[in-house]
PDB file of C-alpha atoms and ligand atoms in Angstrom:
ATOM      1  CA  MET A  29       9.692 -17.056   0.226  1.00 51.00           C
ATOM      2  CA  GLU A  30       9.047 -17.064  -3.558  1.00 67.00           C
ATOM      3  CA  PHE A  31       5.778 -16.379  -5.321  1.00 76.00           C
ATOM      4  CA  ALA A  32       5.758 -16.641  -9.078  1.00 84.00           C
ATOM      5  CA  LEU A  33       4.318 -13.488 -10.638  1.00 97.00           C
ATOM      6  CA  HIS A  34       5.850 -14.003 -14.063  1.00 96.00           C
ATOM      7  CA  GLY A  35       4.342 -11.670 -16.685  1.00 94.00           C
ATOM      8  CA  LYS A  36       1.840 -10.164 -14.319  1.00 98.00           C
ATOM      9  CA  LYS A  37       1.243  -6.438 -14.718  1.00 98.00           C
ATOM     10  CA  LEU A  38       0.981  -4.584 -11.399  1.00 99.00           C
ATOM     11  CA  LEU A  39       0.172  -1.070 -10.271  1.00 99.00           C
ATOM     12  CA  VAL A  40       1.494  -0.298  -6.775  1.00 99.00           C
ATOM     13  CA  THR A  41       0.876   3.173  -5.299  1.00 99.00           C
ATOM     14  CA  GLY A  42       3.531   4.814  -3.110  1.00 98.00           C
ATOM     15  CA  GLY A  43       6.405   2.519  -3.986  1.00 98.00           C
ATOM     16  CA  THR A  44       9.474   4.638  -3.412  1.00 98.00           C
ATOM     17  CA  ARG A  45       9.802   4.274   0.336  1.00 98.00           C
ATOM     18  CA  GLY A  46       8.881   1.956   3.191  1.00 98.00           C
ATOM     19  CA  ILE A  47       6.461  -0.930   2.715  1.00 98.00           C
ATOM     20  CA  GLY A  48       5.565   0.038  -0.880  1.00 98.00           C
ATOM     21  CA  ARG A  49       9.203  -0.068  -1.906  1.00 98.00           C
ATOM     22  CA  GLY A  50       9.500  -3.546  -0.415  1.00 98.00           C
ATOM     23  CA  ILE A  51       6.399  -4.695  -2.318  1.00 98.00           C
ATOM     24  CA  VAL A  52       7.635  -3.217  -5.609  1.00 98.00           C
ATOM     25  CA  LEU A  53      11.054  -4.797  -5.363  1.00 98.00           C
ATOM     26  CA  ALA A  54       9.734  -8.167  -4.207  1.00 98.00           C
ATOM     27  CA  ALA A  55       7.135  -8.226  -6.998  1.00 98.00           C
ATOM     28  CA  ALA A  56       9.673  -7.234  -9.655  1.00 98.00           C
ATOM     29  CA  ARG A  57      12.025  -9.968  -8.444  1.00 98.00           C
ATOM     30  CA  ALA A  58       9.148 -12.441  -8.600  1.00 97.00           C
ATOM     31  CA  GLY A  59       8.771 -11.698 -12.299  1.00 97.00           C
ATOM     32  CA  ALA A  60       6.028  -9.041 -12.416  1.00 98.00           C
ATOM     33  CA  ASP A  61       6.171  -5.845 -14.448  1.00 98.00           C
ATOM     34  CA  VAL A  62       5.540  -3.032 -12.022  1.00 98.00           C
ATOM     35  CA  LEU A  63       4.392   0.581 -12.376  1.00 99.00           C
ATOM     36  CA  THR A  64       4.595   2.588  -9.189  1.00 99.00           C
ATOM     37  CA  CYS A  65       4.260   6.214  -8.118  1.00 98.00           C
ATOM     38  CA  TYR A  66       5.405   8.740  -5.575  1.00 98.00           C
ATOM     39  CA  ARG A  67       4.428  12.314  -4.630  1.00 98.00           C
ATOM     40  CA  GLN A  68       7.717  14.145  -4.101  1.00 98.00           C
ATOM     41  CA  GLU A  69      11.129  13.948  -5.706  1.00 98.00           C
ATOM     42  CA  SER A  70      13.720  12.340  -3.415  1.00 97.00           C
ATOM     43  CA  GLU A  71      16.830  10.205  -3.379  1.00 97.00           C
ATOM     44  CA  ALA A  72      14.508   7.260  -2.858  1.00 98.00           C
ATOM     45  CA  VAL A  73      13.009   7.859  -6.298  1.00 98.00           C
ATOM     46  CA  ASP A  74      16.441   7.682  -7.914  1.00 98.00           C
ATOM     47  CA  THR A  75      17.593   4.626  -5.941  1.00 98.00           C
ATOM     48  CA  LEU A  76      14.367   2.709  -6.697  1.00 98.00           C
ATOM     49  CA  THR A  77      14.534   3.565 -10.390  1.00 98.00           C
ATOM     50  CA  ALA A  78      18.158   2.347 -10.417  1.00 98.00           C
ATOM     51  CA  ALA A  79      17.292  -0.895  -8.532  1.00 98.00           C
ATOM     52  CA  LEU A  80      14.451  -1.631 -10.958  1.00 98.00           C
ATOM     53  CA  LYS A  81      16.734  -1.056 -13.927  1.00 98.00           C
ATOM     54  CA  GLU A  82      18.853  -3.867 -12.555  1.00 98.00           C
ATOM     55  CA  THR A  83      15.829  -6.127 -12.253  1.00 98.00           C
ATOM     56  CA  ALA A  84      14.424  -7.999 -15.283  1.00 97.00           C
ATOM     57  CA  GLY A  85      11.041  -6.766 -16.525  1.00 98.00           C
ATOM     58  CA  ASP A  86       9.204  -3.633 -17.670  1.00 98.00           C
ATOM     59  CA  HIS A  87       9.140  -1.314 -14.650  1.00 98.00           C
ATOM     60  CA  HIS A  88       8.157   2.342 -14.297  1.00 98.00           C
ATOM     61  CA  VAL A  89       8.404   4.874 -11.457  1.00 98.00           C
ATOM     62  CA  VAL A  90       6.218   7.954 -12.072  1.00 98.00           C
ATOM     63  CA  ARG A  91       5.238  11.052 -10.133  1.00 98.00           C
ATOM     64  CA  ALA A  92       1.537  11.181  -9.231  1.00 98.00           C
ATOM     65  CA  ASP A  93      -0.103  12.498  -6.083  1.00 98.00           C
ATOM     66  CA  VAL A  94      -2.865   9.980  -5.395  1.00 98.00           C
ATOM     67  CA  GLY A  95      -4.518  12.536  -3.112  1.00 98.00           C
ATOM     68  CA  GLU A  96      -5.665  14.258  -6.307  1.00 98.00           C
ATOM     69  CA  ILE A  97      -8.371  12.572  -8.434  1.00 98.00           C
ATOM     70  CA  ALA A  98      -6.967  13.958 -11.684  1.00 98.00           C
ATOM     71  CA  GLU A  99      -3.498  12.597 -10.843  1.00 98.00           C
ATOM     72  CA  VAL A 100      -4.911   9.128 -10.070  1.00 99.00           C
ATOM     73  CA  ASP A 101      -6.696   9.150 -13.395  1.00 99.00           C
ATOM     74  CA  ARG A 102      -3.470  10.109 -15.163  1.00 98.00           C
ATOM     75  CA  LEU A 103      -1.588   7.389 -13.245  1.00 99.00           C
ATOM     76  CA  VAL A 104      -4.019   4.623 -14.224  1.00 99.00           C
ATOM     77  CA  GLN A 105      -4.073   5.884 -17.794  1.00 98.00           C
ATOM     78  CA  GLU A 106      -0.282   5.559 -17.832  1.00 98.00           C
ATOM     79  CA  ALA A 107      -0.633   1.953 -16.606  1.00 98.00           C
ATOM     80  CA  ALA A 108      -3.190   1.339 -19.418  1.00 98.00           C
ATOM     81  CA  ASP A 109      -0.874   2.873 -22.022  1.00 98.00           C
ATOM     82  CA  ARG A 110       2.167   0.923 -20.889  1.00 98.00           C
ATOM     83  CA  PHE A 111       0.590  -2.458 -19.966  1.00 98.00           C
ATOM     84  CA  GLY A 112      -2.767  -2.614 -21.702  1.00 98.00           C
ATOM     85  CA  GLN A 113      -4.128  -4.604 -18.725  1.00 98.00           C
ATOM     86  CA  LEU A 114      -3.519  -5.140 -15.016  1.00 98.00           C
ATOM     87  CA  HIS A 115      -3.361  -8.387 -13.056  1.00 98.00           C
ATOM     88  CA  GLY A 116      -2.921  -6.716  -9.724  1.00 98.00           C
ATOM     89  CA  VAL A 117      -3.328  -3.387  -7.899  1.00 99.00           C
ATOM     90  CA  VAL A 118      -1.860  -2.529  -4.504  1.00 99.00           C
ATOM     91  CA  ASN A 119      -3.227   0.541  -2.826  1.00 99.00           C
ATOM     92  CA  ASN A 120      -0.309   1.180  -0.532  1.00 98.00           C
ATOM     93  CA  ALA A 121       0.298   4.991  -0.561  1.00 98.00           C
ATOM     94  CA  GLY A 122      -0.721   6.399   2.803  1.00 98.00           C
ATOM     95  CA  VAL A 123      -0.157   9.341   5.114  1.00 98.00           C
ATOM     96  CA  ILE A 124      -0.604   9.727   8.843  1.00 98.00           C
ATOM     97  CA  SER A 125      -0.508  12.497  11.419  1.00 98.00           C
ATOM     98  CA  HIS A 126      -0.902  12.632  15.180  1.00 97.00           C
ATOM     99  CA  ILE A 127      -3.345  15.286  16.282  1.00 98.00           C
ATOM    100  CA  PRO A 128      -5.730  15.506  19.281  1.00 98.00           C
ATOM    101  CA  PHE A 129      -9.258  15.157  17.883  1.00 98.00           C
ATOM    102  CA  GLY A 130     -10.365  18.470  19.366  1.00 98.00           C
ATOM    103  CA  GLU A 131      -7.652  20.233  17.353  1.00 98.00           C
ATOM    104  CA  LEU A 132      -8.085  18.294  14.122  1.00 98.00           C
ATOM    105  CA  PRO A 133      -8.701  20.831  11.304  1.00 98.00           C
ATOM    106  CA  ALA A 134     -11.014  19.985   8.420  1.00 98.00           C
ATOM    107  CA  ASP A 135      -8.304  20.265   5.805  1.00 98.00           C
ATOM    108  CA  GLU A 136      -6.151  17.722   7.655  1.00 98.00           C
ATOM    109  CA  TRP A 137      -9.121  15.355   7.959  1.00 98.00           C
ATOM    110  CA  SER A 138      -9.632  15.696   4.189  1.00 98.00           C
ATOM    111  CA  ARG A 139      -5.899  15.182   3.360  1.00 98.00           C
ATOM    112  CA  ILE A 140      -5.811  11.927   5.340  1.00 98.00           C
ATOM    113  CA  ILE A 141      -9.146  10.637   3.939  1.00 98.00           C
ATOM    114  CA  ASP A 142      -8.216  11.633   0.359  1.00 98.00           C
ATOM    115  CA  THR A 143      -4.803   9.954   0.385  1.00 98.00           C
ATOM    116  CA  ASN A 144      -5.657   6.834   2.348  1.00 98.00           C
ATOM    117  CA  LEU A 145      -9.204   6.133   1.228  1.00 98.00           C
ATOM    118  CA  THR A 146     -10.438   8.172  -1.735  1.00 98.00           C
ATOM    119  CA  ALA A 147      -7.263   7.296  -3.641  1.00 98.00           C
ATOM    120  CA  ALA A 148      -8.087   3.613  -3.273  1.00 98.00           C
ATOM    121  CA  TYR A 149     -11.609   4.139  -4.530  1.00 98.00           C
ATOM    122  CA  ARG A 150     -10.349   6.075  -7.522  1.00 99.00           C
ATOM    123  CA  VAL A 151      -7.496   3.764  -8.414  1.00 99.00           C
ATOM    124  CA  ILE A 152      -9.759   0.687  -8.385  1.00 99.00           C
ATOM    125  CA  HIS A 153     -12.573   2.566 -10.209  1.00 98.00           C
ATOM    126  CA  GLN A 154     -10.301   3.682 -13.003  1.00 98.00           C
ATOM    127  CA  ALA A 155      -8.441   0.349 -13.155  1.00 98.00           C
ATOM    128  CA  LEU A 156     -11.652  -1.693 -13.397  1.00 98.00           C
ATOM    129  CA  PRO A 157     -11.619  -2.001 -17.236  1.00 98.00           C
ATOM    130  CA  LEU A 158      -8.032  -3.232 -17.039  1.00 98.00           C
ATOM    131  CA  LEU A 159      -8.712  -5.947 -14.406  1.00 98.00           C
ATOM    132  CA  GLY A 160      -9.725  -9.262 -15.946  1.00 97.00           C
ATOM    133  CA  ALA A 161     -10.720 -12.590 -14.354  1.00 98.00           C
ATOM    134  CA  GLY A 162      -7.971 -13.820 -11.996  1.00 98.00           C
ATOM    135  CA  SER A 163      -6.799 -10.301 -11.002  1.00 98.00           C
ATOM    136  CA  SER A 164      -6.289  -9.216  -7.443  1.00 98.00           C
ATOM    137  CA  VAL A 165      -6.579  -5.932  -5.565  1.00 99.00           C
ATOM    138  CA  VAL A 166      -4.743  -5.534  -2.284  1.00 99.00           C
ATOM    139  CA  ASN A 167      -5.563  -2.595  -0.033  1.00 98.00           C
ATOM    140  CA  VAL A 168      -2.990  -1.784   2.611  1.00 98.00           C
ATOM    141  CA  GLY A 169      -4.995  -0.972   5.778  1.00 98.00           C
ATOM    142  CA  SER A 170      -3.748  -0.818   9.324  1.00 98.00           C
ATOM    143  CA  ARG A 171      -4.053  -3.094  12.302  1.00 98.00           C
ATOM    144  CA  GLY A 172      -4.734   0.082  14.272  1.00 97.00           C
ATOM    145  CA  ALA A 173      -8.054   0.606  12.475  1.00 97.00           C
ATOM    146  CA  ALA A 174      -9.672  -2.257  14.405  1.00 96.00           C
ATOM    147  CA  ALA A 175      -7.945  -1.367  17.680  1.00 95.00           C
ATOM    148  CA  GLY A 176      -8.352   2.436  17.597  1.00 97.00           C
ATOM    149  CA  ILE A 177      -5.442   4.771  18.343  1.00 97.00           C
ATOM    150  CA  PRO A 178      -5.581   8.093  20.218  1.00 98.00           C
ATOM    151  CA  LEU A 179      -4.602  11.148  18.074  1.00 98.00           C
ATOM    152  CA  ARG A 180      -5.214   9.168  14.893  1.00 98.00           C
ATOM    153  CA  ALA A 181      -9.027   9.170  14.601  1.00 98.00           C
ATOM    154  CA  HIS A 182      -8.822  10.524  11.064  1.00 98.00           C
ATOM    155  CA  TYR A 183      -6.265   7.895   9.961  1.00 98.00           C
ATOM    156  CA  THR A 184      -8.003   4.953  11.536  1.00 98.00           C
ATOM    157  CA  ALA A 185     -11.366   6.122  10.137  1.00 98.00           C
ATOM    158  CA  ALA A 186      -9.862   6.060   6.647  1.00 98.00           C
ATOM    159  CA  LYS A 187      -8.247   2.645   7.180  1.00 98.00           C
ATOM    160  CA  ALA A 188     -11.386   1.144   8.715  1.00 98.00           C
ATOM    161  CA  ALA A 189     -13.372   2.382   5.715  1.00 98.00           C
ATOM    162  CA  MET A 190     -11.009   0.477   3.446  1.00 98.00           C
ATOM    163  CA  THR A 191     -12.328  -2.684   4.994  1.00 98.00           C
ATOM    164  CA  GLY A 192     -15.920  -1.785   4.058  1.00 98.00           C
ATOM    165  CA  LEU A 193     -14.768  -0.852   0.555  1.00 98.00           C
ATOM    166  CA  THR A 194     -12.911  -4.175   0.320  1.00 98.00           C
ATOM    167  CA  ARG A 195     -15.809  -6.333   1.633  1.00 98.00           C
ATOM    168  CA  SER A 196     -18.333  -4.755  -0.757  1.00 98.00           C
ATOM    169  CA  LEU A 197     -16.084  -4.860  -3.781  1.00 99.00           C
ATOM    170  CA  ALA A 198     -15.161  -8.499  -3.074  1.00 99.00           C
ATOM    171  CA  LYS A 199     -18.856  -9.290  -3.433  1.00 98.00           C
ATOM    172  CA  GLU A 200     -19.508  -7.003  -6.375  1.00 98.00           C
ATOM    173  CA  LEU A 201     -16.426  -7.956  -8.370  1.00 98.00           C
ATOM    174  CA  GLY A 202     -16.150 -11.610  -7.303  1.00 98.00           C
ATOM    175  CA  PRO A 203     -18.482 -12.882 -10.062  1.00 98.00           C
ATOM    176  CA  ARG A 204     -16.092 -11.461 -12.653  1.00 98.00           C
ATOM    177  CA  GLY A 205     -13.127 -13.138 -11.061  1.00 98.00           C
ATOM    178  CA  VAL A 206     -11.584 -10.097  -9.349  1.00 98.00           C
ATOM    179  CA  ARG A 207     -10.483 -10.643  -5.767  1.00 99.00           C
ATOM    180  CA  VAL A 208     -10.149  -7.765  -3.249  1.00 99.00           C
ATOM    181  CA  ASN A 209      -8.401  -8.088   0.124  1.00 99.00           C
ATOM    182  CA  VAL A 210      -6.848  -6.022   2.875  1.00 98.00           C
ATOM    183  CA  VAL A 211      -3.416  -6.465   4.390  1.00 98.00           C
ATOM    184  CA  ALA A 212      -3.373  -4.806   7.808  1.00 98.00           C
ATOM    185  CA  PRO A 213       0.174  -4.163   9.063  1.00 98.00           C
ATOM    186  CA  GLY A 214       1.037  -3.863  12.739  1.00 98.00           C
ATOM    187  CA  VAL A 215       4.177  -1.820  13.274  1.00 96.00           C
ATOM    188  CA  ILE A 216       6.663  -2.366  10.481  1.00 97.00           C
ATOM    189  CA  GLU A 217      10.241  -1.125  10.781  1.00 97.00           C
ATOM    190  CA  THR A 218      10.828   0.933   7.669  1.00 96.00           C
ATOM    191  CA  GLU A 219      13.645   3.380   6.896  1.00 94.00           C
ATOM    192  CA  ALA A 220      11.546   5.976   8.830  1.00 93.00           C
ATOM    193  CA  PHE A 221      13.078   4.358  11.937  1.00 93.00           C
ATOM    194  CA  ASP A 222      16.562   5.366  10.724  1.00 92.00           C
ATOM    195  CA  ALA A 223      15.367   8.978  10.460  1.00 92.00           C
ATOM    196  CA  MET A 224      13.989   9.195  14.046  1.00 94.00           C
ATOM    197  CA  PRO A 225      16.084   9.864  17.178  1.00 95.00           C
ATOM    198  CA  ALA A 226      17.767   6.634  18.326  1.00 94.00           C
ATOM    199  CA  GLU A 227      16.070   6.865  21.718  1.00 95.00           C
ATOM    200  CA  ARG A 228      12.600   6.990  20.179  1.00 94.00           C
ATOM    201  CA  ALA A 229      13.376   4.043  17.844  1.00 95.00           C
ATOM    202  CA  ALA A 230      14.695   1.999  20.786  1.00 95.00           C
ATOM    203  CA  GLY A 231      11.558   2.936  22.801  1.00 95.00           C
ATOM    204  CA  LEU A 232       9.265   1.714  20.012  1.00 94.00           C
ATOM    205  CA  ARG A 233      11.199  -1.545  19.675  1.00 95.00           C
ATOM    206  CA  ALA A 234      10.910  -2.089  23.439  1.00 96.00           C
ATOM    207  CA  THR A 235       7.185  -1.291  23.474  1.00 95.00           C
ATOM    208  CA  TYR A 236       6.418  -3.733  20.658  1.00 95.00           C
ATOM    209  CA  ALA A 237       8.623  -6.419  22.155  1.00 95.00           C
ATOM    210  CA  GLN A 238       6.044  -6.329  24.994  1.00 97.00           C
ATOM    211  CA  LYS A 239       2.940  -5.915  22.831  1.00 96.00           C
ATOM    212  CA  THR A 240       3.485  -8.618  20.188  1.00 98.00           C
ATOM    213  CA  ALA A 241       3.506 -12.392  20.538  1.00 98.00           C
ATOM    214  CA  LEU A 242       6.669 -12.520  18.431  1.00 98.00           C
ATOM    215  CA  ALA A 243       8.243  -9.883  20.707  1.00 98.00           C
ATOM    216  CA  ARG A 244       9.484  -7.603  17.912  1.00 97.00           C
ATOM    217  CA  LEU A 245       8.556  -5.225  15.122  1.00 97.00           C
ATOM    218  CA  GLY A 246       7.896  -6.508  11.609  1.00 98.00           C
ATOM    219  CA  THR A 247      10.149  -6.046   8.607  1.00 98.00           C
ATOM    220  CA  VAL A 248       9.223  -4.699   5.155  1.00 98.00           C
ATOM    221  CA  ASP A 249       9.931  -8.136   3.635  1.00 98.00           C
ATOM    222  CA  GLU A 250       7.555  -9.755   6.123  1.00 98.00           C
ATOM    223  CA  LEU A 251       4.854  -7.434   4.896  1.00 98.00           C
ATOM    224  CA  ALA A 252       5.697  -7.806   1.185  1.00 98.00           C
ATOM    225  CA  GLY A 253       5.450 -11.602   1.401  1.00 98.00           C
ATOM    226  CA  PRO A 254       1.760 -11.677   2.348  1.00 98.00           C
ATOM    227  CA  VAL A 255       0.974  -8.998  -0.300  1.00 98.00           C
ATOM    228  CA  LEU A 256       2.659 -11.131  -2.983  1.00 98.00           C
ATOM    229  CA  PHE A 257       0.706 -14.154  -1.719  1.00 98.00           C
ATOM    230  CA  LEU A 258      -2.570 -12.265  -2.166  1.00 98.00           C
ATOM    231  CA  LEU A 259      -1.493 -11.130  -5.669  1.00 98.00           C
ATOM    232  CA  SER A 260      -0.561 -14.692  -6.648  1.00 98.00           C
ATOM    233  CA  GLU A 261      -2.658 -17.659  -7.667  1.00 97.00           C
ATOM    234  CA  HIS A 262      -1.808 -19.306  -4.349  1.00 96.00           C
ATOM    235  CA  SER A 263      -4.655 -17.199  -2.886  1.00 98.00           C
ATOM    236  CA  ALA A 264      -7.115 -17.851  -5.716  1.00 98.00           C
ATOM    237  CA  TYR A 265     -10.010 -18.662  -3.326  1.00 98.00           C
ATOM    238  CA  ILE A 266      -9.402 -15.795  -0.858  1.00 98.00           C
ATOM    239  CA  THR A 267     -11.399 -12.623  -1.197  1.00 99.00           C
ATOM    240  CA  GLY A 268     -12.982 -10.010   1.133  1.00 98.00           C
ATOM    241  CA  GLU A 269     -10.425 -10.976   3.770  1.00 98.00           C
ATOM    242  CA  THR A 270      -8.319  -8.877   6.092  1.00 98.00           C
ATOM    243  CA  LEU A 271      -4.945 -10.392   6.702  1.00 98.00           C
ATOM    244  CA  ASN A 272      -3.356  -8.963   9.894  1.00 98.00           C
ATOM    245  CA  VAL A 273       0.418  -8.899   9.569  1.00 98.00           C
ATOM    246  CA  ASP A 274       1.220  -7.794  13.106  1.00 98.00           C
ATOM    247  CA  GLY A 275       3.360 -10.350  14.843  1.00 98.00           C
ATOM    248  CA  GLY A 276       0.390 -11.374  16.998  1.00 98.00           C
ATOM    249  CA  ILE A 277      -0.220  -7.978  18.583  1.00 95.00           C
TER     250      ILE A 277
HETATM  251  P1  NDP B 325       6.089   5.676   4.119  1.00 51.33           P
HETATM  252  O1  NDP B 325       5.762   7.032   4.567  1.00 51.33           O
HETATM  253  O2  NDP B 325       7.405   5.059   4.548  1.00 51.33           O
HETATM  254  O3  NDP B 325       6.069   5.562   2.542  1.00 51.33           O
HETATM  255  C1  NDP B 325       4.898   6.004   1.880  1.00 51.33           C
HETATM  256  C2  NDP B 325       5.072   5.864   0.393  1.00 51.33           C
HETATM  257  O4  NDP B 325       3.859   6.366  -0.211  1.00 51.33           O
HETATM  258  C3  NDP B 325       6.213   6.741  -0.147  1.00 51.33           C
HETATM  259  O5  NDP B 325       6.746   6.138  -1.302  1.00 51.33           O
HETATM  260  C4  NDP B 325       5.499   8.036  -0.484  1.00 51.33           C
HETATM  261  O6  NDP B 325       6.124   8.763  -1.500  1.00 51.33           O
HETATM  262  C5  NDP B 325       4.194   7.515  -1.012  1.00 51.33           C
HETATM  263  N1  NDP B 325       3.096   8.495  -0.902  1.00 51.33           N
HETATM  264  C6  NDP B 325       2.680   9.131   0.167  1.00 51.33           C
HETATM  265  N2  NDP B 325       1.692   9.951  -0.134  1.00 51.33           N
HETATM  266  C7  NDP B 325       1.509   9.869  -1.474  1.00 51.33           C
HETATM  267  C8  NDP B 325       0.651  10.519  -2.409  1.00 51.33           C
HETATM  268  N3  NDP B 325      -0.221  11.432  -2.027  1.00 51.33           N
HETATM  269  N4  NDP B 325       0.733  10.170  -3.680  1.00 51.33           N
HETATM  270  C9  NDP B 325       1.637   9.246  -4.119  1.00 51.33           C
HETATM  271  N5  NDP B 325       2.472   8.601  -3.278  1.00 51.33           N
HETATM  272  C10 NDP B 325       2.417   8.925  -1.980  1.00 51.33           C
HETATM  273  O7  NDP B 325       4.843   4.736   4.569  1.00 51.33           O
HETATM  274  P2  NDP B 325       4.887   3.214   5.094  1.00 51.33           P
HETATM  275  O8  NDP B 325       5.677   2.381   4.214  1.00 51.33           O
HETATM  276  O9  NDP B 325       5.134   3.234   6.564  1.00 51.33           O
HETATM  277  O10 NDP B 325       3.288   2.841   4.920  1.00 51.33           O
HETATM  278  C11 NDP B 325       2.818   2.273   3.746  1.00 51.33           C
HETATM  279  C12 NDP B 325       1.378   1.906   3.949  1.00 51.33           C
HETATM  280  O11 NDP B 325       1.255   0.995   5.054  1.00 51.33           O
HETATM  281  C13 NDP B 325       0.480   3.089   4.284  1.00 51.33           C
HETATM  282  O12 NDP B 325      -0.770   2.921   3.726  1.00 51.33           O
HETATM  283  C14 NDP B 325       0.390   3.023   5.799  1.00 51.33           C
HETATM  284  O13 NDP B 325      -0.735   3.668   6.270  1.00 51.33           O
HETATM  285  C15 NDP B 325       0.347   1.540   6.025  1.00 51.33           C
HETATM  286  N6  NDP B 325       0.792   1.137   7.365  1.00 51.33           N
HETATM  287  C16 NDP B 325       2.099   1.267   7.735  1.00 51.33           C
HETATM  288  C17 NDP B 325       2.555   0.861   8.963  1.00 51.33           C
HETATM  289  C18 NDP B 325       3.955   0.872   9.431  1.00 51.33           C
HETATM  290  O14 NDP B 325       4.257   0.462  10.494  1.00 51.33           O
HETATM  291  N7  NDP B 325       4.908   1.336   8.574  1.00 51.33           N
HETATM  292  C19 NDP B 325       1.563   0.369   9.980  1.00 51.33           C
HETATM  293  C20 NDP B 325       0.222   0.276   9.470  1.00 51.33           C
HETATM  294  C21 NDP B 325      -0.147   0.679   8.222  1.00 51.33           C
HETATM  295  P3  NDP B 325       6.821  10.234  -1.213  1.00 51.33           P
HETATM  296  O15 NDP B 325       8.207   9.970  -0.765  1.00 51.33           O
HETATM  297  O16 NDP B 325       6.728  10.915  -2.522  1.00 51.33           O
HETATM  298  O17 NDP B 325       5.987  10.874  -0.130  1.00 51.33           O
END
């Protein structure tokens, strides 16, 4: 599936691994110039940087912890310095943990809310002067936010709040031609599956073969495609929407 993003300037948070990496590479291959960030040094940073060097366009991979307001501000300033404007923002960086609610400490609640939700607020807030008519913001939520998931009250609270943020901003920014949408993934098979014990990975695949209409997990490319659609002019009359990408869970 090809969406033309030629010449578009994009900021994608959390692009070194998983879904974000898929979005960054798909967008760069579709002709966009992409600036992305990560939190910790890893081989993934080096391999993404190398892959982007091989891809036409003006791409940048920078370290910035979006859980820290000052680092978000620095990140968006870097996008402003390099690109001068933005046509698209993807708030993808996210973190999760699995903790019984009765044992959930306040600092873990804050970490999850800061990285999944407050980061999106701050990225959009700081990027606003760079976003002109025709630009698009995509917030990566979670299908689990609408369903609810035991041990993840903090995570689903943050992801559900992204929907409220998106709905309100769609209305507030719509008159100036800025669209804001959510993509809500079901379970997407990222390289995290390679890192887990084979038995657990097989168990997850079997569970979601039962739970989804398409009888399988999703791929990173199957998530990147809908994000590129929402960044592109093919979705010019779509805003405030939540697009579930979940195989019919
Ligand atoms: P991964 O953990 O595989 O990748 C997360 C990416 O975000 C990495 O590049 C990571 O970089 C970066 N990141 C994490 N925290 C920060 C931070 N504080 N500052 C900057 N970058 C950061 O996640 P997924 O690809 O699985 O998930 C991506 C998004 O999709 C998340 O918002 C997640 O909640 C959502 N989602 C994913 C689902 C799935 O099945 N995979 C299902 C539903 C929602 P680093 O290596 O430096 O940590």
